[in-house]
Steps between C-alpha positions, in 0.01 A plus 500: 500500500559603141826681431530742208851600399528814288797625304586747225455839663749783477571839350409572141481812288172628357418317181693195610387145564513263793363154568379384839481134599297324766568138590249335736585215734233284340352452155363813339197295400403469865393864496181650363699801393837665536582863456718801561416793720685828536528731796635844426630723782212638701239307303296186542596173341332462162455225246731518199425173321375152568459167327253231595540125486342495154746753367269801490682825570390836640694825517469837664418765241826679572711204388302354210711459184819552704499210746450130431428237764580141419595171655742226410353167596827311465683745727198545730554874489286804430646803324417864449672649198493877525589720205496875442538559870396832647596674821151432634569126473733538797405305809524171681361217292340208681420160362161366604347153483137426571345165584135486607470794740865511606758743373874453523760772448862518412743722688495765230766627264587867451485650154621853443455673167719806491747678280 
């Protein structure tokens, strides 16, 4: 069973920045893709950003130009750098890893954007 350990959530003011980290229990190159999903209160979980094994990235329209997904091969960790945060970015952020038809999820980390 793949384990995904997330960190970096917390409280931040609007306009601020925060970086999330996701460290899998096995090599990031074992996955077809990794990504971040967000679940806001009362809403469904939605894709924020993802990166595939070849390095191609995709973003939700609401976060383009503000968020950057990346991975550090040496540290075997995926990151989500989030700048210019807005109150609507609040939610629980989940790390996801996909291999073949299987999806694995982290436990989630709470991010609250509020003044």
